[in-house]
PDB file of C-alpha atoms in Angstrom:
ATOM      1  CA  MET A 261       0.010  -0.208  -0.123  1.00 70.00           C
ATOM      2  CA  ASP A 262       1.578   3.457  -1.121  1.00 93.00           C
ATOM      3  CA  MET A 263       2.054   6.096   1.772  1.00 96.00           C
ATOM      4  CA  ARG A 264      -1.341   8.061  -0.094  1.00 96.00           C
ATOM      5  CA  ARG A 265      -3.684   5.201   0.805  1.00 97.00           C
ATOM      6  CA  ILE A 266      -2.706   4.870   4.098  1.00 97.00           C
ATOM      7  CA  VAL A 267      -2.607   7.949   5.449  1.00 98.00           C
ATOM      8  CA  ALA A 268      -6.440   7.849   3.638  1.00 97.00           C
ATOM      9  CA  VAL A 269      -7.192   5.181   5.678  1.00 97.00           C
ATOM     10  CA  LEU A 270      -5.922   7.017   9.014  1.00 97.00           C
ATOM     11  CA  ALA A 271      -7.911  10.195   7.512  1.00 96.00           C
ATOM     12  CA  GLU A 272     -11.006   8.184   7.033  1.00 97.00           C
ATOM     13  CA  GLU A 273     -10.655   6.529  10.749  1.00 97.00           C
ATOM     14  CA  ALA A 274      -9.960   9.882  12.619  1.00 96.00           C
ATOM     15  CA  GLU A 275     -12.845  11.792  10.808  1.00 95.00           C
ATOM     16  CA  GLN A 276     -15.165   8.510  11.431  1.00 96.00           C
ATOM     17  CA  GLN A 277     -14.256   9.107  15.362  1.00 96.00           C
ATOM     18  CA  ILE A 278     -14.437  12.657  15.207  1.00 95.00           C
ATOM     19  CA  GLN A 279     -17.982  12.433  13.814  1.00 94.00           C
ATOM     20  CA  ASP A 280     -19.060   9.141  15.932  1.00 96.00           C
ATOM     21  CA  GLY A 281     -18.078  11.032  19.200  1.00 95.00           C
ATOM     22  CA  VAL A 282     -15.481   8.486  19.844  1.00 96.00           C
ATOM     23  CA  TRP A 283     -12.697  10.732  19.600  1.00 95.00           C
ATOM     24  CA  GLU A 284     -13.484  14.084  21.781  1.00 94.00           C
ATOM     25  CA  VAL A 285     -10.815  16.408  20.648  1.00 95.00           C
ATOM     26  CA  ALA A 286      -9.770  18.077  23.416  1.00 95.00           C
ATOM     27  CA  PRO A 287      -8.747  21.560  23.361  1.00 96.00           C
ATOM     28  CA  GLY A 288      -5.201  21.097  23.886  1.00 95.00           C
ATOM     29  CA  ASP A 289      -5.080  18.171  21.325  1.00 95.00           C
ATOM     30  CA  ARG A 290      -6.260  21.117  18.740  1.00 96.00           C
ATOM     31  CA  THR A 291      -3.813  23.385  19.597  1.00 97.00           C
ATOM     32  CA  LEU A 292      -1.137  20.435  18.978  1.00 97.00           C
ATOM     33  CA  ALA A 293      -3.207  19.726  15.253  1.00 97.00           C
ATOM     34  CA  ARG A 294      -2.832  23.190  14.675  1.00 97.00           C
ATOM     35  CA  GLU A 295       0.634  23.764  15.432  1.00 98.00           C
ATOM     36  CA  ALA A 296       1.724  20.067  13.452  1.00 98.00           C
ATOM     37  CA  GLU A 297      -0.654  21.111  10.387  1.00 98.00           C
ATOM     38  CA  ALA A 298       1.260  24.418  10.594  1.00 98.00           C
ATOM     39  CA  GLY A 299       4.680  22.883  10.625  1.00 98.00           C
ATOM     40  CA  LEU A 300       3.443  20.253   7.669  1.00 98.00           C
ATOM     41  CA  ARG A 301       2.554  23.449   5.452  1.00 97.00           C
ATOM     42  CA  ASP A 302       6.095  25.165   6.387  1.00 97.00           C
ATOM     43  CA  ALA A 303       7.633  21.896   5.099  1.00 97.00           C
ATOM     44  CA  VAL A 304       6.017  20.776   2.026  1.00 97.00           C
ATOM     45  CA  GLY A 305       4.155  23.292  -0.038  1.00 94.00           C
ATOM     46  CA  PRO A 306       2.148  23.282  -3.171  1.00 95.00           C
ATOM     47  CA  PRO A 307       2.988  20.610  -5.648  1.00 95.00           C
ATOM     48  CA  ASP A 308       4.162  23.736  -8.070  1.00 95.00           C
ATOM     49  CA  THR A 309       6.375  24.877  -5.322  1.00 95.00           C
ATOM     50  CA  GLN A 310       7.596  21.422  -4.379  1.00 95.00           C
ATOM     51  CA  GLU A 311       8.325  19.723  -7.844  1.00 92.00           C
ATOM     52  CA  THR A 312      10.620  22.827  -8.779  1.00 95.00           C
ATOM     53  CA  LEU A 313      13.321  22.225  -6.204  1.00 96.00           C
ATOM     54  CA  LYS A 314      16.394  19.938  -6.524  1.00 96.00           C
ATOM     55  CA  GLN A 315      15.442  16.273  -5.147  1.00 95.00           C
ATOM     56  CA  ILE A 316      17.931  17.100  -1.953  1.00 96.00           C
ATOM     57  CA  GLU A 317      15.665  20.036  -1.173  1.00 97.00           C
ATOM     58  CA  ARG A 318      12.728  17.880  -1.610  1.00 97.00           C
ATOM     59  CA  LEU A 319      14.089  15.015   0.866  1.00 98.00           C
ATOM     60  CA  GLU A 320      15.133  17.883   3.204  1.00 98.00           C
ATOM     61  CA  HIS A 321      11.487  18.935   3.315  1.00 98.00           C
ATOM     62  CA  LEU A 322      10.071  15.601   3.869  1.00 98.00           C
ATOM     63  CA  ARG A 323      12.410  14.802   6.651  1.00 98.00           C
ATOM     64  CA  GLU A 324      11.284  17.808   8.173  1.00 98.00           C
ATOM     65  CA  THR A 325       7.824  16.586   8.148  1.00 98.00           C
ATOM     66  CA  LEU A 326       8.464  13.391  10.052  1.00 98.00           C
ATOM     67  CA  ALA A 327      10.443  15.426  12.708  1.00 98.00           C
ATOM     68  CA  VAL A 328       7.134  17.863  13.291  1.00 98.00           C
ATOM     69  CA  LEU A 329       5.258  14.817  13.564  1.00 98.00           C
ATOM     70  CA  ALA A 330       7.289  13.199  15.800  1.00 98.00           C
ATOM     71  CA  ILE A 331       7.657  16.287  18.504  1.00 98.00           C
ATOM     72  CA  ALA A 332       4.016  16.614  18.132  1.00 98.00           C
ATOM     73  CA  LEU A 333       3.920  12.778  19.014  1.00 98.00           C
ATOM     74  CA  ALA A 334       5.890  13.382  21.909  1.00 98.00           C
ATOM     75  CA  ARG A 335       3.825  16.161  23.570  1.00 97.00           C
ATOM     76  CA  THR A 336       0.324  14.117  23.411  1.00 97.00           C
ATOM     77  CA  HIS A 337      -1.216  10.722  24.571  1.00 96.00           C
ATOM     78  CA  GLY A 338      -4.397   9.026  23.220  1.00 97.00           C
ATOM     79  CA  ARG A 339      -6.173   9.062  19.992  1.00 97.00           C
ATOM     80  CA  LEU A 340      -4.124  11.888  18.362  1.00 98.00           C
ATOM     81  CA  ALA A 341      -0.828  10.222  19.349  1.00 98.00           C
ATOM     82  CA  TRP A 342      -1.895   7.340  17.986  1.00 98.00           C
ATOM     83  CA  PHE A 343      -3.015   9.165  14.782  1.00 98.00           C
ATOM     84  CA  LEU A 344       0.604  10.705  14.595  1.00 98.00           C
ATOM     85  CA  SER A 345       2.109   7.585  15.128  1.00 98.00           C
ATOM     86  CA  GLY A 346       0.414   6.292  12.008  1.00 98.00           C
ATOM     87  CA  ALA A 347       1.183   9.248   9.963  1.00 98.00           C
ATOM     88  CA  ILE A 348       4.686   8.813  10.904  1.00 98.00           C
ATOM     89  CA  ASN A 349       4.739   5.116  10.414  1.00 97.00           C
ATOM     90  CA  ALA A 350       3.049   5.504   6.619  1.00 98.00           C
ATOM     91  CA  LEU A 351       6.004   8.077   5.960  1.00 98.00           C
ATOM     92  CA  GLU A 352       8.768   5.838   7.397  1.00 97.00           C
ATOM     93  CA  PRO A 353       9.761   5.042   4.009  1.00 97.00           C
ATOM     94  CA  VAL A 354      11.325   8.485   3.338  1.00 98.00           C
ATOM     95  CA  LEU A 355      13.919   7.681   6.366  1.00 97.00           C
ATOM     96  CA  ARG A 356      15.435   5.200   4.078  1.00 97.00           C
ATOM     97  CA  TRP A 357      15.491   7.682   1.067  1.00 98.00           C
ATOM     98  CA  ARG A 358      18.624   9.683  -0.088  1.00 96.00           C
ATOM     99  CA  ALA A 359      19.541  11.998  -2.587  1.00 94.00           C
ATOM    100  CA  LEU A 360      23.169  11.413  -3.151  1.00 92.00           C
ATOM    101  CA  PRO A 361      24.832   9.091  -5.528  1.00 89.00           C
ATOM    102  CA  ALA A 362      26.688   6.534  -3.038  1.00 87.00           C
ATOM    103  CA  GLY A 363      30.478   6.873  -4.668  1.00 84.00           C
ATOM    104  CA  HIS A 364      32.169   4.178  -3.063  1.00 84.00           C
ATOM    105  CA  GLY A 365      31.042   2.599  -0.030  1.00 84.00           C
ATOM    106  CA  GLY A 366      28.077   1.362   1.320  1.00 88.00           C
ATOM    107  CA  THR A 367      24.896   3.354   1.898  1.00 94.00           C
ATOM    108  CA  PHE A 368      23.460   2.059   5.110  1.00 95.00           C
ATOM    109  CA  GLY A 369      20.440   0.868   3.425  1.00 94.00           C
ATOM    110  CA  THR A 370      19.019   3.806   1.585  1.00 96.00           C
ATOM    111  CA  VAL A 371      17.859   3.874  -1.653  1.00 96.00           C
ATOM    112  CA  LEU A 372      17.350   6.376  -4.230  1.00 95.00           C
ATOM    113  CA  PRO A 373      13.566   7.374  -4.834  1.00 96.00           C
ATOM    114  CA  THR A 374      12.200   7.820  -8.081  1.00 95.00           C
ATOM    115  CA  PRO A 375      10.064  11.453  -8.630  1.00 94.00           C
ATOM    116  CA  GLU A 376       6.710   9.963  -8.437  1.00 95.00           C
ATOM    117  CA  GLU A 377       8.135   8.641  -5.247  1.00 96.00           C
ATOM    118  CA  TYR A 378       8.726  11.916  -3.808  1.00 97.00           C
ATOM    119  CA  THR A 379       5.394  13.230  -5.445  1.00 96.00           C
ATOM    120  CA  GLN A 380       3.632  10.532  -3.252  1.00 97.00           C
ATOM    121  CA  ALA A 381       4.710  11.118  -0.069  1.00 98.00           C
ATOM    122  CA  GLU A 382       4.392  15.142  -0.588  1.00 98.00           C
ATOM    123  CA  GLU A 383       0.768  14.228  -1.562  1.00 97.00           C
ATOM    124  CA  ALA A 384       0.219  11.714   1.600  1.00 98.00           C
ATOM    125  CA  VAL A 385       2.007  14.930   3.795  1.00 98.00           C
ATOM    126  CA  ARG A 386      -0.903  17.442   1.814  1.00 98.00           C
ATOM    127  CA  ARG A 387      -3.523  15.142   3.183  1.00 97.00           C
ATOM    128  CA  LEU A 388      -1.876  15.086   6.597  1.00 98.00           C
ATOM    129  CA  GLN A 389      -2.167  18.672   6.652  1.00 97.00           C
ATOM    130  CA  ASP A 390      -6.159  18.925   5.639  1.00 96.00           C
ATOM    131  CA  VAL A 391      -6.762  16.218   8.473  1.00 96.00           C
ATOM    132  CA  LEU A 392      -5.077  18.134  11.127  1.00 97.00           C
ATOM    133  CA  ALA A 393      -6.837  21.223   9.829  1.00 96.00           C
ATOM    134  CA  ARG A 394     -10.049  19.779  10.136  1.00 92.00           C
ATOM    135  CA  ILE A 395      -9.296  18.254  13.916  1.00 90.00           C
ATOM    136  CA  THR A 396      -8.751  21.738  14.993  1.00 88.00           C
ATOM    137  CA  THR A 397     -12.211  22.920  13.871  1.00 85.00           C
ATOM    138  CA  GLU A 398     -14.220  19.763  15.398  1.00 67.00           C
TER     139      GLU A 398
END
């Protein structure tokens, strides 16, 4: 399953839990979700902006999203933490990506992603941005 699909499933579950009243988003969670959403939006912009960047910059931005999510995760518990954990897990392949050629020696298991994989990851981040924005308004 690709990152976009994993994030879509997470989003559907979060929205359903909120709609059903299973997940009552606390004010502190709204604030944290708002901060995380802003951090993701700062890291990964619109497609026309991202696609003009060099691959190394796109990778830096995607890694930054993982940092934003990890910091938010460290600051919460319960359903928001579970959602953020799922988001980090969905974006986990980014951790194995590299933008530089290997040269001589090993690469510690990293791989060169395709342009399509960058786009897929960026679209997944944008979907996370949207879900976090909706969480802040619930």
